[in-house]
PDB file of C-alpha atoms in Angstrom:
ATOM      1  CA  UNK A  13    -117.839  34.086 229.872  1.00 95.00           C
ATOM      2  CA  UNK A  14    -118.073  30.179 229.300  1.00 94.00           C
ATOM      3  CA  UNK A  15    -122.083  30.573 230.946  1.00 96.00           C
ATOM      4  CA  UNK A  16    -122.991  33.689 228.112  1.00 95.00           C
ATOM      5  CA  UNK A  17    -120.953  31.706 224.712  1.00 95.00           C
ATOM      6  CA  UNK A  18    -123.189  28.698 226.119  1.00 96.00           C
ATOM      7  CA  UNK A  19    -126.337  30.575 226.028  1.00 96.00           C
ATOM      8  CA  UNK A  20    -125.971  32.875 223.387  1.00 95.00           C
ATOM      9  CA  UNK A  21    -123.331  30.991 221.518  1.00 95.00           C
ATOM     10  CA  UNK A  22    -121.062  34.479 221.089  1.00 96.00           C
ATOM     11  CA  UNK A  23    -120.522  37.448 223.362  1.00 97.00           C
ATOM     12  CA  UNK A  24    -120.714  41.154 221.291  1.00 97.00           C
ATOM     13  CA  UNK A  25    -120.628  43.520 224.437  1.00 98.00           C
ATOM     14  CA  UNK A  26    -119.469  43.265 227.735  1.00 98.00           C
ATOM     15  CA  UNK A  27    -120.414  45.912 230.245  1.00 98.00           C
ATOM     16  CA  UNK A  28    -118.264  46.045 233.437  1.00 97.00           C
ATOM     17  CA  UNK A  29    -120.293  47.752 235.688  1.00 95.00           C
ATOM     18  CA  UNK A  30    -118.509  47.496 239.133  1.00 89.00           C
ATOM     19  CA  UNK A  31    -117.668  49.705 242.452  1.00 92.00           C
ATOM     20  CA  UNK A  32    -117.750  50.338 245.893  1.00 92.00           C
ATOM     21  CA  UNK A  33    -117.192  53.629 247.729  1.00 90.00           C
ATOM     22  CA  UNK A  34    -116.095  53.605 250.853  1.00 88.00           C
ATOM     23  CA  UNK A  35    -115.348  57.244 252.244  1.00 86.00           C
ATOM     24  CA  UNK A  36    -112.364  57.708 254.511  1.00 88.00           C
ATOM     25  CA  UNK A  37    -109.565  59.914 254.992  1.00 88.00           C
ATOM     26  CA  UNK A  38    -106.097  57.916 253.182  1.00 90.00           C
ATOM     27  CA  UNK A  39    -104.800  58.261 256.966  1.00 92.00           C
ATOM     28  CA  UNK A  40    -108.336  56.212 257.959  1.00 91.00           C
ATOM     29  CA  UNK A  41    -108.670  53.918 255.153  1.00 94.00           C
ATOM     30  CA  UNK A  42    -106.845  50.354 256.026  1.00 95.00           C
ATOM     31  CA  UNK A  43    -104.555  48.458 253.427  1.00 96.00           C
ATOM     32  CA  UNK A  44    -107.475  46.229 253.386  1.00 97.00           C
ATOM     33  CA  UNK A  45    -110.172  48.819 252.043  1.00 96.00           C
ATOM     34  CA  UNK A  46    -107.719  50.276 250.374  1.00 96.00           C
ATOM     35  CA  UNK A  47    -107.328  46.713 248.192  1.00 97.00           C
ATOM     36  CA  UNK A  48    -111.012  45.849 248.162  1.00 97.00           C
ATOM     37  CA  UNK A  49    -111.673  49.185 246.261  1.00 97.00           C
ATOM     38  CA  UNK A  50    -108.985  48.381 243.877  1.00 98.00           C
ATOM     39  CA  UNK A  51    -110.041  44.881 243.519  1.00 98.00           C
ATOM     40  CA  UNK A  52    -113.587  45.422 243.095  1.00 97.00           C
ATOM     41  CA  UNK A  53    -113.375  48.724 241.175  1.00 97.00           C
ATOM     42  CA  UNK A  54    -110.383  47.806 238.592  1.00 98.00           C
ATOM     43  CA  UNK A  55    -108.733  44.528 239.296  1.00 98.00           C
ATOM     44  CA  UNK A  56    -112.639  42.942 238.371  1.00 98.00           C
ATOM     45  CA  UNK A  57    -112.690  44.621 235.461  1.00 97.00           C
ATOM     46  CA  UNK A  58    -109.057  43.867 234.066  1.00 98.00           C
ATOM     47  CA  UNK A  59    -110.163  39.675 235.146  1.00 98.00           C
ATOM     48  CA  UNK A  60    -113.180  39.875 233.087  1.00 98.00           C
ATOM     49  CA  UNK A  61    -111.225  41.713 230.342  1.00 98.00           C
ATOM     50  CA  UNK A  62    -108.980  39.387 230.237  1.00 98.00           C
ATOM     51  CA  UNK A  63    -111.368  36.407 230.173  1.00 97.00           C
ATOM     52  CA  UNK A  64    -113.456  37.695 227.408  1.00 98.00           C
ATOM     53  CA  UNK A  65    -110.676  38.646 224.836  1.00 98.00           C
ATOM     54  CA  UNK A  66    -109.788  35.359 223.756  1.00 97.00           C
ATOM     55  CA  UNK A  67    -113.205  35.065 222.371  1.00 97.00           C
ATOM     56  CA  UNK A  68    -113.223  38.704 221.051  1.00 98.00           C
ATOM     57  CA  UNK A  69    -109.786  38.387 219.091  1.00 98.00           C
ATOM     58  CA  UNK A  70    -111.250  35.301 217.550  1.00 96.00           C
ATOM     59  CA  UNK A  71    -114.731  37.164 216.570  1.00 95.00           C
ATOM     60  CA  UNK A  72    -112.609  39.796 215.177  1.00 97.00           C
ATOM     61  CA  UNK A  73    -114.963  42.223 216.696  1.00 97.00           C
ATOM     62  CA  UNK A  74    -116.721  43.661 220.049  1.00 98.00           C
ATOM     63  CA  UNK A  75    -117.252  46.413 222.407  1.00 98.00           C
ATOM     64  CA  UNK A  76    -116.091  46.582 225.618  1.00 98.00           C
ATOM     65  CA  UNK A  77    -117.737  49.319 228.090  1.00 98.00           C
ATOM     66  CA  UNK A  78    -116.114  50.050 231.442  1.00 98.00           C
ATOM     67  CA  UNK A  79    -117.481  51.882 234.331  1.00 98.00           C
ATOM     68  CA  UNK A  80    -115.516  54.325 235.682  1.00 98.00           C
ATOM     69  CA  UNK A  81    -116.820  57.850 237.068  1.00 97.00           C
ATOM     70  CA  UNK A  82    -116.325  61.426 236.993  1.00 95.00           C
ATOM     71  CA  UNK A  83    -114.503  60.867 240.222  1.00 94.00           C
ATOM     72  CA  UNK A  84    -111.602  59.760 238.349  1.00 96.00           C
ATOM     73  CA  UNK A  85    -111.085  62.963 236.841  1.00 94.00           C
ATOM     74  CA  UNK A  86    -112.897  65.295 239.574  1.00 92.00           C
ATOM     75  CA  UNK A  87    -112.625  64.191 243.358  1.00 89.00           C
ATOM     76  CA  UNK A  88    -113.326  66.088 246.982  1.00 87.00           C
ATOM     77  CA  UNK A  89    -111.525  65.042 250.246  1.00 90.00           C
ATOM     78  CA  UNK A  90    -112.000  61.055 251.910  1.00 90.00           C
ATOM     79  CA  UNK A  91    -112.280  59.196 248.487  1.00 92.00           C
ATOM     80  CA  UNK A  92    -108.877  58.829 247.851  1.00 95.00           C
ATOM     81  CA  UNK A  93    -109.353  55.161 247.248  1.00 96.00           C
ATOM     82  CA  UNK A  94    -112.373  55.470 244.827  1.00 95.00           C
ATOM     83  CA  UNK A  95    -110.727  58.480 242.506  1.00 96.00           C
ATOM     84  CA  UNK A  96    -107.866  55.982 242.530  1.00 97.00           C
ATOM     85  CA  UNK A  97    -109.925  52.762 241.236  1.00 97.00           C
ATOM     86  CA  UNK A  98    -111.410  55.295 239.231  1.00 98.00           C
ATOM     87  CA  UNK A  99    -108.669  56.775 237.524  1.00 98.00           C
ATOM     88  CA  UNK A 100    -107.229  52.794 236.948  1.00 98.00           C
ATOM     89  CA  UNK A 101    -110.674  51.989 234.629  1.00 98.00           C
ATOM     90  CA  UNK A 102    -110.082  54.932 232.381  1.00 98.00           C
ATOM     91  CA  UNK A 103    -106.101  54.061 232.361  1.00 98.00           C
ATOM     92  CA  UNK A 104    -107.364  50.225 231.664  1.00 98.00           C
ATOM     93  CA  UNK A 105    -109.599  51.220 229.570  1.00 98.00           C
ATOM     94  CA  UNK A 106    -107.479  53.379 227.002  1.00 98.00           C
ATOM     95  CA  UNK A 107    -104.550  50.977 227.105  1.00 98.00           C
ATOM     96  CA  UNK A 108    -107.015  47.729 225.838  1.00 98.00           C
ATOM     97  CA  UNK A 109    -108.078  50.073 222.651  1.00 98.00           C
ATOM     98  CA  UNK A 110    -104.524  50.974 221.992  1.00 98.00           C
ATOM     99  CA  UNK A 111    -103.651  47.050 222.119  1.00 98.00           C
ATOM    100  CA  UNK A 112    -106.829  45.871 220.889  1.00 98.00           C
ATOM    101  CA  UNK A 113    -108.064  48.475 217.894  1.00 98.00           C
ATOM    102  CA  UNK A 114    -106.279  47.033 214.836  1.00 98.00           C
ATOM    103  CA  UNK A 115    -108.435  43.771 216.125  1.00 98.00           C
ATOM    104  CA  UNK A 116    -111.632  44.899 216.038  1.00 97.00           C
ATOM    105  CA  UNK A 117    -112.197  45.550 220.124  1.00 98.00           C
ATOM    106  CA  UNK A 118    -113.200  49.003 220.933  1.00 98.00           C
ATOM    107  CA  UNK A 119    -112.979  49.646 224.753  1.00 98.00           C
ATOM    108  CA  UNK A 120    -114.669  52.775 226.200  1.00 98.00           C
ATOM    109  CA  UNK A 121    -114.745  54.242 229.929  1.00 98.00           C
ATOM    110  CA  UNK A 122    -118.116  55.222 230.793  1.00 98.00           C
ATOM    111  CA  UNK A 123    -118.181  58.254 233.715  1.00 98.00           C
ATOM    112  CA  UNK A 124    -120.651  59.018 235.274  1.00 97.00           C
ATOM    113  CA  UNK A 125    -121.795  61.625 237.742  1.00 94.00           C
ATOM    114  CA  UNK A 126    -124.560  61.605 240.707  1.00 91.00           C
ATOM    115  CA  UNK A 127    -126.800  59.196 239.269  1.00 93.00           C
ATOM    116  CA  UNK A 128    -130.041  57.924 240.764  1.00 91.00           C
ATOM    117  CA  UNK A 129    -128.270  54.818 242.124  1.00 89.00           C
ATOM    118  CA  UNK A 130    -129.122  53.035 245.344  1.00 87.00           C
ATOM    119  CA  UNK A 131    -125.364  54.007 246.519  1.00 83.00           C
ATOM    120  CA  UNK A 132    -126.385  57.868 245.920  1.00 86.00           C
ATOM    121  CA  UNK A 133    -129.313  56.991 247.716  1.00 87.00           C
ATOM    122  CA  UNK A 134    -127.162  55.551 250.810  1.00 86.00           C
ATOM    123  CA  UNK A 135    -124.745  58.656 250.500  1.00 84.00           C
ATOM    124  CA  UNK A 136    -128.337  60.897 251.156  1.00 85.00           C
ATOM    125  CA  UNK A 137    -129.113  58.989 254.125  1.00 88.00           C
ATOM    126  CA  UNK A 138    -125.943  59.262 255.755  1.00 86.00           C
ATOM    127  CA  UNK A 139    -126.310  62.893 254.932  1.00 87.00           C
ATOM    128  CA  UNK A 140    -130.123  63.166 256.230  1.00 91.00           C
ATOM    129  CA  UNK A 141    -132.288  62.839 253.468  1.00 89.00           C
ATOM    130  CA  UNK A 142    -131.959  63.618 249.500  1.00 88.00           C
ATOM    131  CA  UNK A 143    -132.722  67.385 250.862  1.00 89.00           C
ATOM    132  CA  UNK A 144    -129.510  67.489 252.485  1.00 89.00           C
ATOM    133  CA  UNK A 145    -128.253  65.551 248.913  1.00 89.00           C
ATOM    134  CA  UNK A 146    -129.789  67.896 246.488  1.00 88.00           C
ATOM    135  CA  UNK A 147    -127.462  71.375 247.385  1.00 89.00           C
ATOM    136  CA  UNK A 148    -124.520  68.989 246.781  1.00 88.00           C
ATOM    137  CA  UNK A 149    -125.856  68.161 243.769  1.00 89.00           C
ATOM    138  CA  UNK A 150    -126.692  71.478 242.463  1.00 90.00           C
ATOM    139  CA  UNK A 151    -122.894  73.206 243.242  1.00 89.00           C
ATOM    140  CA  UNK A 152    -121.404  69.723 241.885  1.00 90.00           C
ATOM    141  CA  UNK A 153    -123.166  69.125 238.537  1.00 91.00           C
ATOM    142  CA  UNK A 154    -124.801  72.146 236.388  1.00 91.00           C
ATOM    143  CA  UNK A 155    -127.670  70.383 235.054  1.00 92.00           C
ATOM    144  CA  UNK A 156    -128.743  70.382 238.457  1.00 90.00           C
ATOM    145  CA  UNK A 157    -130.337  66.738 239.222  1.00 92.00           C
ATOM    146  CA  UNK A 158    -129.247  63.455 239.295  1.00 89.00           C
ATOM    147  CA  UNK A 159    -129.060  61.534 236.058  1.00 94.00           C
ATOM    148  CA  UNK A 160    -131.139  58.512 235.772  1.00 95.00           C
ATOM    149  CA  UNK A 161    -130.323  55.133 235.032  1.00 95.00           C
ATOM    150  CA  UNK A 162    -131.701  55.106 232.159  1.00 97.00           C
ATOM    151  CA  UNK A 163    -129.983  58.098 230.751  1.00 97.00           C
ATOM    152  CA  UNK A 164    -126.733  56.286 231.756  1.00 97.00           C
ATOM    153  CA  UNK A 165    -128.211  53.535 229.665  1.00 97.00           C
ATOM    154  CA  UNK A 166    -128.823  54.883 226.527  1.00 98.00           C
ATOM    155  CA  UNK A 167    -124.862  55.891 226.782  1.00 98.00           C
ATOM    156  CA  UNK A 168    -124.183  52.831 227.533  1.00 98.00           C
ATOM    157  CA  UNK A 169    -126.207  51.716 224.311  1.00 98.00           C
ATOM    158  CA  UNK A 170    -124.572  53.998 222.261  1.00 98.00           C
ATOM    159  CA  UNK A 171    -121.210  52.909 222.764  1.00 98.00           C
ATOM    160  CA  UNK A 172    -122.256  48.981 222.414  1.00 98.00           C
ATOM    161  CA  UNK A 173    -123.775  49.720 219.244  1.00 97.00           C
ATOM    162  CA  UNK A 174    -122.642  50.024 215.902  1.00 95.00           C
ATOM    163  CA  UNK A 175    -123.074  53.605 215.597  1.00 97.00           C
ATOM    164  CA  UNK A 176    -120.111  53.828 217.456  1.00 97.00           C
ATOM    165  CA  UNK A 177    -118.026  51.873 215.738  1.00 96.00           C
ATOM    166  CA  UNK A 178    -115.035  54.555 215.791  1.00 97.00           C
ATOM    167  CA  UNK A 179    -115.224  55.381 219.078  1.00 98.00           C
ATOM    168  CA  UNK A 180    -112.569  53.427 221.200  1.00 98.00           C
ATOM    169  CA  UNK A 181    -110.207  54.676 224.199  1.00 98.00           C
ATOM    170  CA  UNK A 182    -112.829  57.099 225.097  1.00 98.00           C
ATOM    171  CA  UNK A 183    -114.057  58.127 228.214  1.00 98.00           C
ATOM    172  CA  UNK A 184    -117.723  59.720 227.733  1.00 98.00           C
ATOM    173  CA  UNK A 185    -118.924  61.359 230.528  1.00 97.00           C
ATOM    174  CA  UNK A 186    -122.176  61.498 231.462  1.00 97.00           C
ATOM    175  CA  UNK A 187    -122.024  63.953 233.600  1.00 95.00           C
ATOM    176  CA  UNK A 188    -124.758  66.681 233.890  1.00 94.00           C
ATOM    177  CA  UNK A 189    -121.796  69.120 232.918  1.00 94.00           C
ATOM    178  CA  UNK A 190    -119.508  68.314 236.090  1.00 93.00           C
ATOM    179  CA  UNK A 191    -116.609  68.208 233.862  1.00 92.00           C
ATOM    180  CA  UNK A 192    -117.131  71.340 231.857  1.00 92.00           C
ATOM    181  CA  UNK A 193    -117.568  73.953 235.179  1.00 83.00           C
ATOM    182  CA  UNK A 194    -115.268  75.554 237.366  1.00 75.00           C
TER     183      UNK A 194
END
């Protein structure tokens, strides 16, 4: 925070943009992992939250964009600690707009499905190869394909920008329809 107001001289958006995903089992995963996800996934997030408000309440204005993912809604067996960390950014993440609305701070969870990520990548090579991926892919999320990053981005964009200034404890999913099937 002090490094951006001393370049820029104010801060309008910050984009928390955070996670690991280690898979394991809850019987598996050690109180260690378990509190590295959490740390790295929410507890990151709430820190940098916290250290950018001061400045925000005094602006009177800014937009705050979390990263959470579609896990935290929609989850399959061994990511227990993810969908967890997960589910904490969206929880965050609504309970800052509540506090923070009549102040001119919107906060927004941003959740996203398979994206073109180098961790999607990873997750295809422990699988065999992106043809081993894509099947997954297909049953998981309608539109069929990964999102790219730049898709994520424009999102992203959207809810930093003023076009959005009424959107705030939000969670927009962007998703390739993961959400909406059955």
């Amino acid at each position: 925070v002090a490094a951006a107001l001393e370049t820029f001289g104010q801060i309008d958006v910050v984009f928390n943009n955070a996670g690991i995903m280690p898979y394991g089992d809850l019987q598996q995963v050690s109180e260690e992992t378990w509190d590295e996800v959490q740390a790295v996934n929410v507890k990151a997030m709430f820190l940098m939250c916290k250290a950018v408000l001061p400045h925000l309440l005094q602006r009177g204005a800014g937009s705050i964009i979390n990263t959470a993912s579609v896990m935290a809604t929609l989850t399959e067996p061994g990511y227990e600690a993810y969908t967890t960390s997960k589910a904490g950014v969206i929880g965050l993440s609504k309970a800052l707009a509540v506090s923070y609305a009549e102040q001119g701070i919107r906060v927004n969870a941003l959740c996203p499905g398979w994206v073109d990520t180098p961790m999607n990548r990873k997750v295809a090579e422990n699988l065999g190869g992106m043809d081993k991926l894509y099947p997954i892919i297909k049953r998981q999320q309608p539109l069929g394909r990964m999102a790219s990053t730049r898709e994520v981005a424009y999102a992203v964009l959207f809810l930093a920008s003023d076009e959005s200034t009424a959107v705030t404890g939000s969670a927009l999913y962007v998703d390739g329809a993961s959400t909406a099937s059955i």
